[in-house]
Amino acid sequence: TPPASPSAGASESAGPAPTSWPFGVPSAVIALGAMDNELPKAGADLIAAAEAEDFAKMRGASDGLVHLIDGNLPNTRTLQTYEFTTKLGTDLEAALLAVRAGAAGIRDGIDAADAEAIVAGSRRLSEGLAAYGDLRFPLSELIPEAMRQRKALVK
């Protein structure tokens, strides 16, 4: 876990000064936390469309997932710049790239009317989501400190 400041009740003169994260890292953590709230919704939309065999909605949900991931990949790379979040950033990037590849495979398979590509995309998406699932807790642990640090920057 990245170093944080002393507890809220501690005197600022007691102990070392709070460790500030590098610029951009708190915002990247918060943005990834927001994405974490959107990812299950996008997955549910895709599942509902697949169960209804509505290829237009499946395509739209897959494309939306691609865009959600594209918008957040820079945040994973920002985490990689800080020694205490490098591994998490690297692991998140790999998982999200797998999710993106799966969603793009589904979308592109629908466009090509290629059932095998849709199945392969679904498999890749499932693998990516499983890898991402293992990272949700470590990410969520960083959010309170990221919010505290961002608030301190605004003051």
PDB file of C-alpha atoms in Angstrom:
ATOM      1  CA  THR A   1       0.000   0.000   0.000  1.00  0.00           C
ATOM      2  CA  PRO A   2       1.347   3.440  -0.846  1.00  0.00           C
ATOM      3  CA  PRO A   3       2.377   5.579   2.088  1.00  0.00           C
ATOM      4  CA  ALA A   4      -0.304   7.879   3.380  1.00  0.00           C
ATOM      5  CA  SER A   5      -0.451  10.703   5.806  1.00  0.00           C
ATOM      6  CA  PRO A   6      -0.844  10.160   9.544  1.00  0.00           C
ATOM      7  CA  SER A   7      -4.371   9.500  10.772  1.00  0.00           C
ATOM      8  CA  ALA A   8      -6.753  12.433  10.768  1.00  0.00           C
ATOM      9  CA  GLY A   9      -6.464  12.881  14.539  1.00  0.00           C
ATOM     10  CA  ALA A  10      -2.667  12.903  14.614  1.00  0.00           C
ATOM     11  CA  SER A  11      -0.792  16.124  15.149  1.00  0.00           C
ATOM     12  CA  GLU A  12       1.009  17.371  12.074  1.00  0.00           C
ATOM     13  CA  SER A  13       4.145  17.918  14.164  1.00  0.00           C
ATOM     14  CA  ALA A  14       4.179  14.307  15.363  1.00  0.00           C
ATOM     15  CA  GLY A  15       6.126  12.052  13.020  1.00  0.00           C
ATOM     16  CA  PRO A  16       7.140  12.573   9.418  1.00  0.00           C
ATOM     17  CA  ALA A  17       5.271  14.800   7.017  1.00  0.00           C
ATOM     18  CA  PRO A  18       2.588  13.102   4.910  1.00  0.00           C
ATOM     19  CA  THR A  19       3.862  11.464   1.755  1.00  0.00           C
ATOM     20  CA  SER A  20       2.324  13.062  -1.293  1.00  0.00           C
ATOM     21  CA  TRP A  21       1.742  10.913  -4.324  1.00  0.00           C
ATOM     22  CA  PRO A  22       3.108  12.201  -7.627  1.00  0.00           C
ATOM     23  CA  PHE A  23       0.898  14.598  -9.547  1.00  0.00           C
ATOM     24  CA  GLY A  24      -1.773  12.766 -11.499  1.00  0.00           C
ATOM     25  CA  VAL A  25      -1.730   9.557  -9.464  1.00  0.00           C
ATOM     26  CA  PRO A  26      -4.609  10.501  -7.130  1.00  0.00           C
ATOM     27  CA  SER A  27      -6.788  11.547 -10.078  1.00  0.00           C
ATOM     28  CA  ALA A  28      -5.888   8.362 -11.978  1.00  0.00           C
ATOM     29  CA  VAL A  29      -6.883   6.202  -8.999  1.00  0.00           C
ATOM     30  CA  ILE A  30     -10.188   8.059  -8.638  1.00  0.00           C
ATOM     31  CA  ALA A  31     -10.918   7.764 -12.373  1.00  0.00           C
ATOM     32  CA  LEU A  32     -10.194   4.036 -12.296  1.00  0.00           C
ATOM     33  CA  GLY A  33     -12.501   3.733  -9.301  1.00  0.00           C
ATOM     34  CA  ALA A  34     -15.252   5.438 -11.293  1.00  0.00           C
ATOM     35  CA  MET A  35     -14.587   3.068 -14.196  1.00  0.00           C
ATOM     36  CA  ASP A  36     -14.894   0.181 -11.735  1.00  0.00           C
ATOM     37  CA  ASN A  37     -18.484   1.300 -11.120  1.00  0.00           C
ATOM     38  CA  GLU A  38     -19.241   1.460 -14.859  1.00  0.00           C
ATOM     39  CA  LEU A  39     -17.650  -1.836 -15.896  1.00  0.00           C
ATOM     40  CA  PRO A  40     -20.304  -4.093 -14.309  1.00  0.00           C
ATOM     41  CA  LYS A  41     -23.056  -2.002 -15.933  1.00  0.00           C
ATOM     42  CA  ALA A  42     -21.431  -2.383 -19.343  1.00  0.00           C
ATOM     43  CA  GLY A  43     -21.034  -6.121 -18.749  1.00  0.00           C
ATOM     44  CA  ALA A  44     -24.675  -6.445 -17.708  1.00  0.00           C
ATOM     45  CA  ASP A  45     -25.772  -4.613 -20.880  1.00  0.00           C
ATOM     46  CA  LEU A  46     -23.718  -7.001 -22.982  1.00  0.00           C
ATOM     47  CA  ILE A  47     -25.076 -10.082 -21.198  1.00  0.00           C
ATOM     48  CA  ALA A  48     -28.675  -8.876 -21.518  1.00  0.00           C
ATOM     49  CA  ALA A  49     -28.187  -8.211 -25.239  1.00  0.00           C
ATOM     50  CA  ALA A  50     -26.601 -11.641 -25.748  1.00  0.00           C
ATOM     51  CA  GLU A  51     -29.423 -13.386 -23.865  1.00  0.00           C
ATOM     52  CA  ALA A  52     -31.950 -11.530 -26.032  1.00  0.00           C
ATOM     53  CA  GLU A  53     -29.896 -12.437 -29.131  1.00  0.00           C
ATOM     54  CA  ASP A  54     -29.977  -8.748 -30.067  1.00  0.00           C
ATOM     55  CA  PHE A  55     -26.832  -8.330 -32.141  1.00  0.00           C
ATOM     56  CA  ALA A  56     -27.279  -4.579 -32.566  1.00  0.00           C
ATOM     57  CA  LYS A  57     -27.333  -4.109 -28.783  1.00  0.00           C
ATOM     58  CA  MET A  58     -24.463  -6.583 -28.360  1.00  0.00           C
ATOM     59  CA  ARG A  59     -22.442  -4.565 -30.830  1.00  0.00           C
ATOM     60  CA  GLY A  60     -23.317  -1.303 -29.092  1.00  0.00           C
ATOM     61  CA  ALA A  61     -22.471  -2.679 -25.649  1.00  0.00           C
ATOM     62  CA  SER A  62     -19.178  -4.121 -26.912  1.00  0.00           C
ATOM     63  CA  ASP A  63     -18.246  -0.861 -28.594  1.00  0.00           C
ATOM     64  CA  GLY A  64     -19.141   1.068 -25.442  1.00  0.00           C
ATOM     65  CA  LEU A  65     -16.882  -1.222 -23.445  1.00  0.00           C
ATOM     66  CA  VAL A  66     -14.019  -0.601 -25.885  1.00  0.00           C
ATOM     67  CA  HIS A  67     -14.454   3.150 -25.425  1.00  0.00           C
ATOM     68  CA  LEU A  68     -14.686   2.840 -21.631  1.00  0.00           C
ATOM     69  CA  ILE A  69     -11.383   0.972 -21.587  1.00  0.00           C
ATOM     70  CA  ASP A  70      -9.727   3.320 -24.097  1.00  0.00           C
ATOM     71  CA  GLY A  71     -10.595   6.261 -21.879  1.00  0.00           C
ATOM     72  CA  ASN A  72      -8.998   4.624 -18.843  1.00  0.00           C
ATOM     73  CA  LEU A  73      -5.821   3.062 -20.208  1.00  0.00           C
ATOM     74  CA  PRO A  74      -3.910   6.332 -19.682  1.00  0.00           C
ATOM     75  CA  ASN A  75      -4.835   6.133 -15.984  1.00  0.00           C
ATOM     76  CA  THR A  76      -3.249   2.685 -15.684  1.00  0.00           C
ATOM     77  CA  ARG A  77      -0.091   4.114 -17.222  1.00  0.00           C
ATOM     78  CA  THR A  78      -0.102   6.989 -14.726  1.00  0.00           C
ATOM     79  CA  LEU A  79      -0.173   4.458 -11.892  1.00  0.00           C
ATOM     80  CA  GLN A  80       2.882   2.805 -13.427  1.00  0.00           C
ATOM     81  CA  THR A  81       4.899   6.009 -12.852  1.00  0.00           C
ATOM     82  CA  TYR A  82       4.738   5.732  -9.039  1.00  0.00           C
ATOM     83  CA  GLU A  83       6.787   3.038  -7.349  1.00  0.00           C
ATOM     84  CA  PHE A  84       3.997   2.067  -4.943  1.00  0.00           C
ATOM     85  CA  THR A  85       1.372   1.658  -7.694  1.00  0.00           C
ATOM     86  CA  THR A  86       3.544   0.410 -10.571  1.00  0.00           C
ATOM     87  CA  LYS A  87       2.550  -3.247 -10.268  1.00  0.00           C
ATOM     88  CA  LEU A  88      -1.142  -2.457  -9.884  1.00  0.00           C
ATOM     89  CA  GLY A  89      -0.988  -0.135 -12.888  1.00  0.00           C
ATOM     90  CA  THR A  90       0.782  -2.767 -14.974  1.00  0.00           C
ATOM     91  CA  ASP A  91      -1.656  -5.502 -13.945  1.00  0.00           C
ATOM     92  CA  LEU A  92      -4.671  -3.251 -14.551  1.00  0.00           C
ATOM     93  CA  GLU A  93      -3.384  -2.329 -17.988  1.00  0.00           C
ATOM     94  CA  ALA A  94      -2.953  -6.005 -18.934  1.00  0.00           C
ATOM     95  CA  ALA A  95      -6.417  -6.947 -17.646  1.00  0.00           C
ATOM     96  CA  LEU A  96      -8.110  -3.982 -19.316  1.00  0.00           C
ATOM     97  CA  LEU A  97      -6.334  -4.652 -22.605  1.00  0.00           C
ATOM     98  CA  ALA A  98      -7.708  -8.211 -22.465  1.00  0.00           C
ATOM     99  CA  VAL A  99     -11.215  -6.879 -21.746  1.00  0.00           C
ATOM    100  CA  ARG A 100     -10.818  -4.438 -24.628  1.00  0.00           C
ATOM    101  CA  ALA A 101      -9.577  -7.151 -26.994  1.00  0.00           C
ATOM    102  CA  GLY A 102     -12.537  -9.343 -26.098  1.00  0.00           C
ATOM    103  CA  ALA A 103     -15.095  -6.571 -26.526  1.00  0.00           C
ATOM    104  CA  ALA A 104     -13.521  -5.491 -29.817  1.00  0.00           C
ATOM    105  CA  GLY A 105     -13.530  -9.120 -30.968  1.00  0.00           C
ATOM    106  CA  ILE A 106     -17.242  -9.407 -30.261  1.00  0.00           C
ATOM    107  CA  ARG A 107     -17.972  -6.122 -32.012  1.00  0.00           C
ATOM    108  CA  ASP A 108     -15.828  -6.962 -35.021  1.00  0.00           C
ATOM    109  CA  GLY A 109     -17.215 -10.507 -35.157  1.00  0.00           C
ATOM    110  CA  ILE A 110     -20.741  -9.108 -35.307  1.00  0.00           C
ATOM    111  CA  ASP A 111     -19.710  -6.706 -38.078  1.00  0.00           C
ATOM    112  CA  ALA A 112     -18.227  -9.617 -40.048  1.00  0.00           C
ATOM    113  CA  ALA A 113     -21.087 -12.008 -39.202  1.00  0.00           C
ATOM    114  CA  ASP A 114     -18.388 -14.355 -37.888  1.00  0.00           C
ATOM    115  CA  ALA A 115     -19.741 -16.573 -35.102  1.00  0.00           C
ATOM    116  CA  GLU A 116     -16.292 -17.987 -34.285  1.00  0.00           C
ATOM    117  CA  ALA A 117     -14.891 -14.488 -33.795  1.00  0.00           C
ATOM    118  CA  ILE A 118     -17.794 -13.630 -31.492  1.00  0.00           C
ATOM    119  CA  VAL A 119     -17.147 -16.753 -29.419  1.00  0.00           C
ATOM    120  CA  ALA A 120     -13.395 -16.053 -29.307  1.00  0.00           C
ATOM    121  CA  GLY A 121     -14.087 -12.447 -28.298  1.00  0.00           C
ATOM    122  CA  SER A 122     -16.438 -13.620 -25.567  1.00  0.00           C
ATOM    123  CA  ARG A 123     -13.792 -15.996 -24.238  1.00  0.00           C
ATOM    124  CA  ARG A 124     -11.145 -13.260 -24.234  1.00  0.00           C
ATOM    125  CA  LEU A 125     -13.546 -10.836 -22.543  1.00  0.00           C
ATOM    126  CA  SER A 126     -14.276 -13.410 -19.839  1.00  0.00           C
ATOM    127  CA  GLU A 127     -10.542 -13.963 -19.238  1.00  0.00           C
ATOM    128  CA  GLY A 128      -9.922 -10.231 -19.025  1.00  0.00           C
ATOM    129  CA  LEU A 129     -12.790  -9.685 -16.608  1.00  0.00           C
ATOM    130  CA  ALA A 130     -11.510 -12.515 -14.403  1.00  0.00           C
ATOM    131  CA  ALA A 131      -8.053 -10.917 -14.281  1.00  0.00           C
ATOM    132  CA  TYR A 132      -9.606  -7.524 -13.592  1.00  0.00           C
ATOM    133  CA  GLY A 133     -11.743  -8.993 -10.791  1.00  0.00           C
ATOM    134  CA  ASP A 134      -8.588  -9.899  -8.882  1.00  0.00           C
ATOM    135  CA  LEU A 135      -7.489  -6.241  -8.991  1.00  0.00           C
ATOM    136  CA  ARG A 136     -10.684  -4.576  -7.803  1.00  0.00           C
ATOM    137  CA  PHE A 137      -9.886  -4.835  -4.091  1.00  0.00           C
ATOM    138  CA  PRO A 138      -6.326  -3.470  -4.322  1.00  0.00           C
ATOM    139  CA  LEU A 139      -7.670  -0.579  -6.399  1.00  0.00           C
ATOM    140  CA  SER A 140     -10.506   0.116  -3.967  1.00  0.00           C
ATOM    141  CA  GLU A 141      -8.035   0.279  -1.069  1.00  0.00           C
ATOM    142  CA  LEU A 142      -6.299   3.246  -2.723  1.00  0.00           C
ATOM    143  CA  ILE A 143      -9.386   5.358  -3.351  1.00  0.00           C
ATOM    144  CA  PRO A 144      -9.818   6.947   0.119  1.00  0.00           C
ATOM    145  CA  GLU A 145      -6.195   8.130   0.195  1.00  0.00           C
ATOM    146  CA  ALA A 146      -6.391   9.311  -3.413  1.00  0.00           C
ATOM    147  CA  MET A 147      -9.465  11.374  -2.557  1.00  0.00           C
ATOM    148  CA  ARG A 148      -7.758  12.819   0.515  1.00  0.00           C
ATOM    149  CA  GLN A 149      -4.701  13.757  -1.508  1.00  0.00           C
ATOM    150  CA  ARG A 150      -6.718  15.309  -4.312  1.00  0.00           C
ATOM    151  CA  LYS A 151      -8.708  17.328  -1.785  1.00  0.00           C
ATOM    152  CA  ALA A 152      -5.458  18.533  -0.189  1.00  0.00           C
ATOM    153  CA  LEU A 153      -4.239  19.713  -3.611  1.00  0.00           C
ATOM    154  CA  VAL A 154      -7.369  21.770  -4.126  1.00  0.00           C
ATOM    155  CA  LYS A 155      -6.963  23.646  -0.821  1.00  0.00           C
TER     156      LYS A 155
END
